[in-house]
CSV table of C-alpha atoms in Angstrom, one decimal:
chain,number,residue,atom,x,y,z
A,1,MET,CA,0.0,0.0,0.0
A,2,SER,CA,1.3,3.4,-0.9
A,3,ALA,CA,1.6,6.3,1.6
A,4,VAL,CA,-1.7,7.7,0.4
A,5,ALA,CA,-4.6,5.7,2.0
A,6,PRO,CA,-7.0,4.3,-0.6
A,7,PRO,CA,-10.4,5.9,-1.3
A,8,TRP,CA,-13.5,4.2,0.2
A,9,ALA,CA,-16.2,5.9,-2.0
A,10,MET,CA,-16.8,7.3,-5.4
A,11,LEU,CA,-19.5,9.6,-6.5
A,12,ALA,CA,-20.2,8.9,-10.1
A,13,GLU,CA,-22.0,11.9,-11.7
A,14,LEU,CA,-23.2,10.0,-14.7
A,15,THR,CA,-24.9,13.0,-16.3
A,16,HIS,CA,-25.8,16.5,-15.2
A,17,SER,CA,-29.1,16.4,-17.1
A,18,CYS,CA,-32.1,16.2,-14.9
A,19,PRO,CA,-35.9,16.6,-15.5
A,20,LEU,CA,-36.2,18.4,-12.1
A,21,HIS,CA,-35.4,22.0,-11.5
A,22,CYS,CA,-34.6,22.3,-7.8
A,23,SER,CA,-33.7,25.7,-6.6
A,24,TYR,CA,-31.1,24.2,-4.2
A,25,CYS,CA,-29.3,22.2,-6.9
A,26,SER,CA,-25.6,21.8,-5.9
A,27,ASN,CA,-24.4,20.9,-9.4
A,28,PRO,CA,-22.3,23.6,-10.9
A,29,VAL,CA,-23.9,26.6,-12.5
A,30,GLU,CA,-22.2,25.6,-15.8
A,31,LEU,CA,-23.5,22.1,-16.4
A,32,ILE,CA,-21.6,19.6,-18.5
A,33,ALA,CA,-23.5,19.0,-21.7
A,34,ARG,CA,-24.6,15.5,-22.7
A,35,ASP,CA,-22.3,15.3,-25.8
A,36,ARG,CA,-19.3,15.6,-23.5
A,37,GLU,CA,-20.3,12.7,-21.3
A,38,LEU,CA,-18.2,9.6,-20.9
A,39,ASN,CA,-19.4,6.6,-22.9
A,40,THR,CA,-20.3,3.2,-21.6
A,41,GLY,CA,-16.9,1.6,-22.1
A,42,GLN,CA,-15.3,4.5,-20.3
A,43,TRP,CA,-17.6,4.2,-17.3
A,44,VAL,CA,-17.0,0.4,-17.2
A,45,ARG,CA,-13.3,1.1,-17.0
A,46,VAL,CA,-13.8,3.7,-14.3
A,47,MET,CA,-15.7,1.1,-12.2
A,48,GLU,CA,-12.9,-1.5,-12.7
A,49,ASP,CA,-10.2,1.0,-11.9
A,50,ALA,CA,-12.0,2.3,-8.9
A,51,ALA,CA,-12.3,-1.2,-7.4
A,52,ALA,CA,-8.6,-1.8,-8.0
A,53,ILE,CA,-7.6,1.2,-6.0
A,54,GLY,CA,-9.9,0.4,-3.1
A,55,VAL,CA,-13.3,2.0,-3.7
A,56,VAL,CA,-16.0,0.0,-1.9
A,57,HIS,CA,-19.0,2.2,-2.5
A,58,ALA,CA,-20.2,3.8,-5.7
A,59,HIS,CA,-23.0,6.4,-5.6
A,60,LEU,CA,-24.5,6.6,-9.0
A,61,SER,CA,-25.8,10.1,-9.2
A,62,GLY,CA,-26.1,13.1,-11.5
A,63,GLY,CA,-28.3,15.0,-12.5
A,64,GLU,CA,-30.6,12.1,-13.0
A,65,PRO,CA,-28.6,8.9,-13.6
A,66,LEU,CA,-31.7,7.1,-15.1
A,67,LEU,CA,-31.3,9.4,-18.1
A,68,ARG,CA,-28.3,7.2,-19.0
A,69,PRO,CA,-29.7,4.4,-21.3
A,70,ASP,CA,-26.6,2.4,-20.4
A,71,LEU,CA,-27.0,2.6,-16.6
A,72,THR,CA,-27.6,-1.2,-16.3
A,73,ALA,CA,-24.2,-1.9,-18.0
A,74,ILE,CA,-22.5,0.5,-15.6
A,75,VAL,CA,-24.1,-1.1,-12.6
A,76,ALA,CA,-23.2,-4.5,-13.9
A,77,ALA,CA,-19.6,-3.4,-14.3
A,78,ALA,CA,-19.5,-2.2,-10.7
A,79,ALA,CA,-21.0,-5.4,-9.4
A,80,ARG,CA,-18.5,-7.5,-11.3
A,81,ALA,CA,-15.7,-5.5,-9.8
A,82,GLY,CA,-17.1,-6.0,-6.3
A,83,VAL,CA,-18.2,-2.4,-5.8
A,84,TYR,CA,-21.4,-1.8,-3.8
A,85,THR,CA,-23.7,0.5,-5.8
A,86,GLN,CA,-26.4,2.9,-4.6
A,87,LEU,CA,-28.6,4.7,-7.2
A,88,VAL,CA,-29.2,8.3,-6.2
A,89,THR,CA,-32.3,9.3,-8.1
A,90,SER,CA,-35.2,11.7,-8.3
A,91,GLY,CA,-37.4,8.6,-9.2
A,92,ALA,CA,-38.1,10.1,-12.7
A,93,GLY,CA,-37.8,7.2,-15.2
A,94,LEU,CA,-37.8,4.4,-12.6
A,95,THR,CA,-40.2,2.0,-14.2
A,96,PRO,CA,-40.8,-1.6,-12.9
A,97,ALA,CA,-38.8,-3.0,-15.9
A,98,ARG,CA,-35.9,-0.6,-15.4
A,99,LEU,CA,-35.7,-1.4,-11.7
A,100,ALA,CA,-35.9,-5.1,-12.3
A,101,GLU,CA,-33.1,-4.8,-14.8
A,102,LEU,CA,-30.9,-2.8,-12.4
A,103,ALA,CA,-31.5,-5.2,-9.6
A,104,ALA,CA,-30.6,-8.2,-11.8
A,105,ALA,CA,-27.4,-6.4,-12.7
A,106,GLY,CA,-26.5,-6.2,-9.0
A,107,LEU,CA,-27.8,-2.8,-7.8
A,108,HIS,CA,-27.6,-2.8,-4.0
A,109,SER,CA,-29.7,0.1,-2.8
A,110,VAL,CA,-31.7,3.2,-3.9
A,111,GLN,CA,-31.7,6.7,-2.5
A,112,LEU,CA,-34.7,8.8,-3.6
A,113,SER,CA,-34.9,12.5,-3.4
A,114,VAL,CA,-38.0,14.1,-2.0
A,115,GLN,CA,-38.6,17.9,-1.8
A,116,ASP,CA,-41.3,18.1,0.8
A,117,ALA,CA,-44.1,16.2,2.5
A,118,THR,CA,-47.0,17.1,0.2
A,119,ALA,CA,-47.4,17.0,-3.6
A,120,ALA,CA,-48.0,20.7,-3.9
A,121,ALA,CA,-45.0,21.8,-1.9
A,122,SER,CA,-42.7,19.2,-3.3
A,123,ASP,CA,-43.6,19.9,-6.9
A,124,ARG,CA,-43.2,23.6,-6.3
A,125,ILE,CA,-39.6,23.1,-5.1
A,126,ALA,CA,-38.8,20.5,-7.8
A,127,GLY,CA,-40.2,22.8,-10.5
A,128,GLY,CA,-42.5,20.2,-11.9
A,129,ARG,CA,-45.2,17.6,-11.0
A,130,TRP,CA,-43.0,14.7,-9.8
A,131,PHE,CA,-44.3,13.8,-6.3
A,132,ALA,CA,-46.6,11.0,-7.5
A,133,THR,CA,-43.7,9.6,-9.6
A,134,LYS,CA,-41.6,9.6,-6.5
A,135,GLU,CA,-44.3,7.8,-4.5
A,136,ARG,CA,-44.5,5.1,-7.1
A,137,ALA,CA,-40.7,4.8,-7.3
A,138,ALA,CA,-40.5,4.3,-3.5
A,139,ALA,CA,-43.1,1.5,-3.7
A,140,LEU,CA,-41.3,-0.2,-6.6
A,141,VAL,CA,-38.0,-0.1,-4.6
A,142,ARG,CA,-39.7,-1.7,-1.6
A,143,GLU,CA,-41.4,-4.3,-3.8
A,144,ALA,CA,-38.0,-5.2,-5.2
A,145,ASP,CA,-36.8,-5.7,-1.6
A,146,LEU,CA,-34.0,-3.2,-2.0
A,147,PRO,CA,-33.2,-0.9,0.9
A,148,LEU,CA,-34.7,2.6,0.4
A,149,GLY,CA,-33.3,5.8,1.7
A,150,LEU,CA,-34.8,9.2,1.2
A,151,ASN,CA,-32.8,12.4,0.9
A,152,VAL,CA,-34.4,15.7,1.6
A,153,VAL,CA,-32.6,19.0,1.2
A,154,LEU,CA,-33.8,21.3,3.9
A,155,HIS,CA,-34.2,25.1,3.6
A,156,ARG,CA,-36.5,27.9,4.7
A,157,HIS,CA,-39.5,26.6,2.6
A,158,ASN,CA,-39.6,23.0,4.1
A,159,LEU,CA,-38.0,23.1,7.5
A,160,ASP,CA,-41.3,23.7,9.2
A,161,THR,CA,-42.7,20.5,7.8
A,162,VAL,CA,-39.7,18.2,8.7
A,163,GLY,CA,-42.0,16.1,11.0
A,164,GLU,CA,-44.4,15.4,8.1
A,165,ILE,CA,-41.4,14.6,5.9
A,166,ILE,CA,-40.2,12.0,8.4
A,167,GLU,CA,-43.7,10.6,8.6
A,168,LEU,CA,-43.8,10.4,4.8
A,169,GLY,CA,-40.5,8.5,4.9
A,170,ALA,CA,-41.9,6.0,7.4
A,171,SER,CA,-45.1,5.5,5.3
A,172,TRP,CA,-43.1,5.0,2.1
A,173,GLY,CA,-41.0,2.3,3.9
A,174,ALA,CA,-37.7,4.1,4.0
A,175,GLU,CA,-35.0,2.6,6.2
A,176,ARG,CA,-33.2,5.9,6.4
A,177,VAL,CA,-34.1,9.5,5.8
A,178,GLU,CA,-31.2,11.9,5.3
A,179,LEU,CA,-32.2,15.5,6.2
A,180,ALA,CA,-29.6,17.6,4.7
A,181,ASN,CA,-29.6,21.3,5.3
A,182,THR,CA,-28.8,23.0,2.1
A,183,GLN,CA,-25.1,23.4,1.2
A,184,PHE,CA,-24.5,26.6,-0.6
A,185,TYR,CA,-22.6,25.7,-3.8
A,186,GLY,CA,-23.5,25.8,-7.5
A,187,TRP,CA,-27.0,26.8,-8.2
A,188,ALA,CA,-28.0,26.8,-4.5
A,189,MET,CA,-25.5,29.7,-3.9
A,190,ARG,CA,-27.4,31.8,-6.3
A,191,ASN,CA,-30.6,31.3,-4.2
A,192,ARG,CA,-28.8,31.4,-0.8
A,193,ASP,CA,-30.6,34.5,0.5
A,194,ARG,CA,-34.0,33.0,-0.3
A,195,LEU,CA,-33.2,29.5,1.0
A,196,LEU,CA,-31.5,30.3,4.3
A,197,PRO,CA,-33.8,29.5,7.2
A,198,SER,CA,-34.1,31.5,10.4
A,199,ARG,CA,-32.3,30.3,13.5
A,200,ASP,CA,-35.7,29.7,15.2
A,201,GLN,CA,-36.8,27.6,12.3
A,202,LEU,CA,-33.7,25.5,12.6
A,203,ARG,CA,-34.1,25.1,16.4
A,204,ARG,CA,-37.7,23.9,16.0
A,205,ALA,CA,-36.7,21.5,13.3
A,206,GLU,CA,-33.9,20.0,15.3
A,207,GLU,CA,-36.2,19.4,18.2
A,208,THR,CA,-38.7,17.7,15.9
A,209,VAL,CA,-36.0,15.5,14.5
A,210,ARG,CA,-34.7,14.6,18.0
A,211,ALA,CA,-38.2,13.6,19.1
A,212,TRP,CA,-38.8,11.5,16.0
A,213,ARG,CA,-35.4,9.8,16.3
A,214,GLU,CA,-36.4,8.5,19.7
A,215,ARG,CA,-39.8,7.4,18.5
A,216,LEU,CA,-38.3,5.6,15.4
A,217,ALA,CA,-35.2,4.1,17.1
A,218,GLY,CA,-34.4,0.7,15.6
A,219,ARG,CA,-37.0,1.2,12.8
A,220,MET,CA,-35.8,4.1,10.7
A,221,GLU,CA,-32.5,6.0,10.8
A,222,LEU,CA,-32.6,9.8,10.7
A,223,ILE,CA,-29.5,11.6,9.6
A,224,TRP,CA,-29.3,15.3,10.2
A,225,VAL,CA,-26.7,17.1,8.1
A,226,VAL,CA,-25.9,20.2,10.1
A,227,PRO,CA,-26.4,23.7,8.7
A,228,ASP,CA,-22.9,24.9,9.0
A,229,TYR,CA,-23.8,28.6,8.5
A,230,PHE,CA,-25.3,28.5,11.9
A,231,ASP,CA,-23.3,26.2,14.1
A,232,GLY,CA,-19.9,28.1,14.3
A,233,VAL,CA,-18.3,24.7,13.5
A,234,ALA,CA,-16.8,23.8,10.2
A,235,LYS,CA,-18.0,20.6,8.7
A,236,PRO,CA,-15.3,17.9,8.0
A,237,CYS,CA,-15.9,18.3,4.3
A,238,MET,CA,-15.6,15.0,2.4
A,239,GLY,CA,-13.8,13.6,5.5
A,240,GLY,CA,-10.8,15.6,4.2
A,241,TRP,CA,-9.6,16.5,0.8
A,242,GLY,CA,-8.4,13.4,-1.1
A,243,ALA,CA,-8.9,11.3,2.0
A,244,ILE,CA,-12.1,9.1,1.6
A,245,SER,CA,-13.9,9.9,-1.6
A,246,LEU,CA,-13.5,11.0,-5.2
A,247,THR,CA,-16.0,12.4,-7.7
A,248,VAL,CA,-16.0,11.5,-11.3
A,249,ALA,CA,-17.7,14.2,-13.4
A,250,PRO,CA,-19.9,13.4,-16.4
A,251,ASP,CA,-17.0,14.4,-18.7
A,252,GLY,CA,-14.4,12.2,-17.0
A,253,ARG,CA,-12.7,14.9,-14.9
A,254,VAL,CA,-12.0,13.6,-11.4
A,255,LEU,CA,-12.5,15.9,-8.4
A,256,PRO,CA,-11.9,15.5,-4.7
A,257,CYS,CA,-15.4,16.9,-4.1
A,258,PRO,CA,-18.5,17.6,-6.2
A,259,GLY,CA,-18.3,21.3,-5.4
A,260,ALA,CA,-14.7,21.7,-6.6
A,261,TYR,CA,-15.5,22.5,-10.2
A,262,VAL,CA,-15.3,26.2,-9.4
A,263,LEU,CA,-11.9,26.3,-7.7
A,264,PRO,CA,-9.4,28.2,-9.7
A,265,GLY,CA,-5.8,27.0,-10.3
A,266,LEU,CA,-6.6,23.3,-10.1
A,267,ALA,CA,-6.4,21.2,-13.2
A,268,PHE,CA,-8.8,18.3,-12.6
A,269,PRO,CA,-7.3,15.2,-14.3
A,270,ASP,CA,-9.4,13.3,-16.8
A,271,VAL,CA,-9.9,9.5,-16.6
A,272,ARG,CA,-9.3,9.3,-20.4
A,273,GLU,CA,-5.8,10.6,-19.9
A,274,HIS,CA,-4.7,9.3,-16.5
A,275,SER,CA,-5.2,6.2,-14.4
A,276,LEU,CA,-7.5,6.6,-11.4
A,277,ARG,CA,-4.6,5.5,-9.2
A,278,TRP,CA,-2.3,8.2,-10.5
A,279,ILE,CA,-5.1,10.8,-10.1
A,280,TRP,CA,-5.8,9.7,-6.5
A,281,GLU,CA,-2.2,9.3,-5.4
A,282,GLU,CA,-0.1,11.6,-7.5
A,283,SER,CA,-2.1,14.4,-9.2
A,284,ALA,CA,-1.6,18.0,-8.0
A,285,ALA,CA,-5.3,18.5,-7.7
A,286,PHE,CA,-5.7,15.7,-5.2
A,287,ASN,CA,-2.6,16.7,-3.2
A,288,ALA,CA,-3.4,20.4,-3.1
A,289,TYR,CA,-5.3,20.3,0.2
A,290,ARG,CA,-4.6,16.7,1.3
A,291,GLY,CA,-3.5,16.3,5.0
A,292,THR,CA,-2.7,19.3,7.0
A,293,ALA,CA,0.6,20.7,5.6
A,294,TRP,CA,-1.3,23.2,3.3
A,295,MET,CA,-2.9,24.9,6.3
A,296,SER,CA,-2.2,28.3,7.6
A,297,GLY,CA,-3.9,30.7,9.9
A,298,PRO,CA,-5.9,29.3,12.8
A,299,CYS,CA,-6.0,25.8,11.3
A,300,ALA,CA,-2.3,25.1,11.3
A,301,GLY,CA,-2.1,25.2,15.1
A,302,CYS,CA,-5.6,24.0,15.9
A,303,ALA,CA,-6.4,20.9,17.9
A,304,ARG,CA,-9.4,20.3,15.5
A,305,ARG,CA,-7.3,20.2,12.3
A,306,ASP,CA,-7.4,16.5,12.1
A,307,THR,CA,-11.1,16.5,13.0
A,308,ASP,CA,-12.6,19.0,10.5
A,309,PHE,CA,-9.6,19.3,8.1
A,310,GLY,CA,-10.1,23.1,8.0
A,311,GLY,CA,-13.7,22.7,6.8
A,312,CYS,CA,-14.7,23.1,3.2
A,313,ARG,CA,-12.3,24.5,0.5
A,314,CYS,CA,-15.1,25.4,-1.8
A,315,GLN,CA,-16.9,27.4,0.9
A,316,ALA,CA,-13.6,29.2,1.8
A,317,TYR,CA,-13.2,30.1,-1.9
A,318,ALA,CA,-16.9,31.1,-2.3
A,319,LEU,CA,-16.8,33.5,0.6
A,320,THR,CA,-13.2,34.7,0.7
A,321,GLY,CA,-11.9,34.2,-2.8
A,322,ASP,CA,-9.1,32.0,-1.4
A,323,ALA,CA,-9.6,28.2,-1.2
A,324,GLY,CA,-6.6,27.9,1.2
A,325,ARG,CA,-8.2,29.9,4.0
A,326,THR,CA,-10.0,28.5,7.0
A,327,ASP,CA,-13.6,27.8,6.3
A,328,PRO,CA,-15.5,30.9,7.4
A,329,ALA,CA,-18.1,28.6,9.0
A,330,CYS,CA,-15.6,28.0,11.8
A,331,SER,CA,-15.9,30.5,14.7
A,332,LEU,CA,-12.1,30.6,14.8
A,333,SER,CA,-11.9,31.8,11.2
A,334,PRO,CA,-10.8,35.5,10.8
A,335,ASP,CA,-13.6,35.6,8.1
A,336,HIS,CA,-16.3,34.2,10.4
A,337,HIS,CA,-18.1,37.5,10.4
A,338,LEU,CA,-18.9,37.0,6.7
A,339,ILE,CA,-21.0,34.0,7.5
A,340,GLN,CA,-22.5,35.4,10.7
A,341,ALA,CA,-23.7,38.4,8.7
A,342,ILE,CA,-25.5,36.1,6.3
A,343,ALA,CA,-26.8,33.8,8.9
A,344,THR,CA,-28.2,36.5,11.2
A,345,GLY,CA,-30.5,37.7,8.4
A,346,ASP,CA,-28.4,40.7,7.4
A,347,ARG,CA,-29.1,40.0,3.8
A,348,PRO,CA,-30.6,42.4,1.4
A,349,GLY,CA,-33.8,41.0,-0.2
A,350,GLY,CA,-33.6,37.9,2.0
A,351,ASP,CA,-37.3,37.4,2.6
A,352,ALA,CA,-38.6,38.8,-0.6
A,353,GLY,CA,-38.8,37.3,-4.0
A,354,PRO,CA,-39.2,33.8,-5.3
A,355,VAL,CA,-36.4,31.2,-5.4
A,356,ALA,CA,-35.2,30.6,-9.0
A,357,ASN,CA,-35.8,27.1,-10.1
A,358,ARG,CA,-32.8,25.5,-11.8
A,359,ARG,CA,-32.5,26.1,-15.5
A,360,MET,CA,-31.3,23.4,-17.8
A,361,PRO,CA,-29.5,23.9,-21.0
A,362,ARG,CA,-31.6,23.1,-24.0
A,363,ALA,CA,-31.6,19.4,-25.0
A,364,ARG,CA,-29.2,18.5,-27.8
A,365,SER,CA,-29.7,15.8,-30.3
A,366,GLY,CA,-27.7,12.7,-29.9
A,367,HIS,CA,-26.2,11.2,-26.8
A,368,GLY,CA,-22.5,11.0,-26.1
A,369,GLY,CA,-23.0,8.3,-23.6
A,370,GLU,CA,-24.1,5.6,-25.9
A,371,GLY,CA,-21.9,3.1,-27.6
A,372,GLY,CA,-18.4,2.6,-26.5
B,1,MET,CA,-40.1,-5.6,12.0
B,2,SER,CA,-40.1,-8.7,14.2
B,3,ALA,CA,-37.1,-8.7,16.4
B,4,PRO,CA,-36.3,-12.0,18.1
B,5,PRO,CA,-36.6,-11.9,21.9
B,6,SER,CA,-33.7,-10.3,23.8
B,7,PRO,CA,-31.4,-11.9,24.7
B,8,PRO,CA,-31.7,-14.3,21.8
B,9,GLY,CA,-32.0,-18.0,22.6
B,10,PRO,CA,-29.7,-20.6,21.2
B,11,GLY,CA,-32.4,-21.5,18.7
B,12,TRP,CA,-32.2,-18.1,16.9
B,13,ARG,CA,-30.9,-18.5,13.4
B,14,PRO,CA,-29.3,-15.1,12.6
B,15,ARG,CA,-29.2,-14.1,9.0
B,16,LEU,CA,-27.3,-11.1,7.5
B,17,ARG,CA,-29.9,-8.7,6.2
B,18,ARG,CA,-30.4,-8.5,2.5
B,19,ALA,CA,-28.4,-5.7,0.9
B,20,ILE,CA,-25.7,-6.0,3.6
B,21,VAL,CA,-22.6,-7.5,2.0
B,22,LEU,CA,-19.8,-9.2,3.8
B,23,ARG,CA,-16.7,-9.1,1.6
B,24,HIS,CA,-13.0,-9.4,1.8
B,25,ASP,CA,-11.3,-6.2,0.6
B,26,PRO,CA,-8.1,-7.3,-1.2
B,27,VAL,CA,-6.7,-3.8,-1.3
B,28,ARG,CA,-6.8,-3.3,2.5
B,29,ASP,CA,-6.7,-7.0,3.3
B,30,GLN,CA,-9.6,-6.6,5.7
B,31,ASP,CA,-13.1,-8.0,6.0
B,32,LEU,CA,-15.8,-5.4,5.5
B,33,LEU,CA,-19.5,-5.3,6.1
B,34,VAL,CA,-20.9,-3.0,3.4
B,35,MET,CA,-24.3,-1.3,3.6
B,36,PRO,CA,-26.0,1.5,1.8
B,37,GLU,CA,-24.4,4.4,3.7
B,38,ARG,CA,-21.8,2.6,5.9
B,39,ILE,CA,-18.8,0.5,5.7
B,40,VAL,CA,-17.8,-1.4,8.9
B,41,VAL,CA,-14.3,-2.9,9.2
B,42,LEU,CA,-14.5,-6.3,11.0
B,43,ASN,CA,-11.8,-7.9,13.0
B,44,GLU,CA,-11.0,-11.5,12.3
B,45,GLU,CA,-13.3,-12.9,15.1
B,46,ALA,CA,-16.3,-10.6,14.1
B,47,ALA,CA,-15.9,-11.7,10.5
B,48,ALA,CA,-15.9,-15.3,11.5
B,49,VAL,CA,-19.2,-14.9,13.3
B,50,VAL,CA,-20.9,-12.9,10.6
B,51,ARG,CA,-19.8,-15.4,8.0
B,52,LEU,CA,-21.9,-18.0,9.8
B,53,CYS,CA,-25.0,-15.9,10.0
B,54,ASP,CA,-26.7,-17.6,7.1
B,55,GLY,CA,-30.2,-18.0,8.5
B,56,GLU,CA,-29.7,-21.8,8.8
B,57,ARG,CA,-27.2,-22.1,11.6
B,58,THR,CA,-28.5,-21.5,15.1
B,59,VAL,CA,-26.6,-19.5,17.6
B,60,GLY,CA,-25.7,-22.8,19.2
B,61,ASP,CA,-24.3,-24.1,15.9
B,62,ILE,CA,-22.2,-21.0,15.5
B,63,VAL,CA,-20.8,-21.3,19.0
B,64,THR,CA,-20.0,-24.9,18.5
B,65,GLU,CA,-18.2,-24.3,15.2
B,66,LEU,CA,-16.2,-21.4,16.6
B,67,THR,CA,-15.2,-23.2,19.8
B,68,GLY,CA,-13.3,-25.5,17.5
B,69,THR,CA,-11.5,-22.6,16.1
B,70,TRP,CA,-10.8,-20.8,19.4
B,71,PRO,CA,-10.8,-23.5,22.1
B,72,ALA,CA,-9.3,-21.2,24.7
B,73,ALA,CA,-11.8,-18.3,24.3
B,74,PRO,CA,-15.1,-17.7,26.1
B,75,VAL,CA,-16.8,-18.2,22.7
B,76,ALA,CA,-20.4,-18.7,23.9
B,77,ALA,CA,-20.6,-15.3,25.8
B,78,ASP,CA,-18.6,-13.4,23.2
B,79,VAL,CA,-20.7,-14.7,20.2
B,80,SER,CA,-24.1,-14.0,21.8
B,81,GLY,CA,-23.0,-10.6,23.0
B,82,PHE,CA,-21.7,-9.7,19.6
B,83,LEU,CA,-24.8,-11.0,17.9
B,84,VAL,CA,-27.1,-9.0,20.1
B,85,ARG,CA,-25.1,-5.9,19.3
B,86,ILE,CA,-25.2,-6.4,15.6
B,87,ARG,CA,-28.9,-7.3,15.8
B,88,ASP,CA,-29.6,-4.0,17.6
B,89,GLU,CA,-27.7,-2.2,14.7
B,90,GLY,CA,-30.1,-3.9,12.3
B,91,TRP,CA,-27.4,-5.8,10.5
B,92,VAL,CA,-28.7,-9.3,11.3
B,93,GLY,CA,-32.3,-10.5,11.9
């Protein structure tokens, strides 16, 4: 084994295309077009190479991964290589035949996104009438006897119904509901002022989640992804840069985190030009913020540096213009006032105006992902 | 969900839950329990117990088999304690 510990997980962004238009979408503002996507053979090789360097989990995500007509072949390649696969989907396009095909190819589990507890509210956030589709998808997953998880991105417009969302998860047969407070990257950053909740809202939601967690103990797992704008504590983003996980973009670029597209000065290597092993172990991009040697400021001498790894590089860049600074979410950061000002409601136009649903580039003819 | 009585009797036949995979990781040379959002690294003894949770062997069968492997260890107490823990985690039923 080399000095760099092997990765445990891979996020495979199979496509950035998606029929939903969620206002909190964390995909980059500039989406990768379909004609630049890896083809089937290239994804098959990514799965094989990922297994060979130690990846145990592959999260097949997007966009909407079901838009890839070759998804079954990609799942089968992962299964052959011994990689555990989870489909991360909106549910759009999950027909009984499709799910049967995926399960037969070795798919292990499904994580379904839900936007809110009712059709009207959920459809408003998703920018289309998808709630009934999701409900059917959940039933199909349970009928196929695959484990079902729900992921729900939380923000000002659905935090007050978190209890109903949890009940929905229980009634749909989910084993796990991930309640993820919005992370402000990509499209979500554009809507930040209109998505940020109030501190009171968050406190009430946390109490609700705590009560439900006790009630559902042993039956359903509730995961609360903390709102780092409010806690004064930086999240241990990705478990550390280049430490646990890698992201493969639709066009074959490999990133230490799905938010890193925007970071300047980093050339993200391409699986068509380099081996995944070289990318993980040797590339400048993966070594840029690996470990603690890059740290300066309060992080370098901090007892928490091996716990939170300086927080999130993308957030440091988004808020300070320098990806190498301490995450301003941390109360020890010299830039913490930036996030405090935002979180305490000192944001022009914060309460007014609608959130902007995600816009998708116009569909192109042809599909770069086929063949190979 | 119908959990067996606690503590489980020797007649309980633990079975690894569907969608939880026990596998050897050749890169790390470790045994892993892999589930949708979690990977658990098992030590040698834990892996030996989980490997026998096939829904056919009873707890008593598992203890008997492992007593042959580790004659000096308090296998009966260790195995049932471990099985209760992993049952409470939802990994076997």
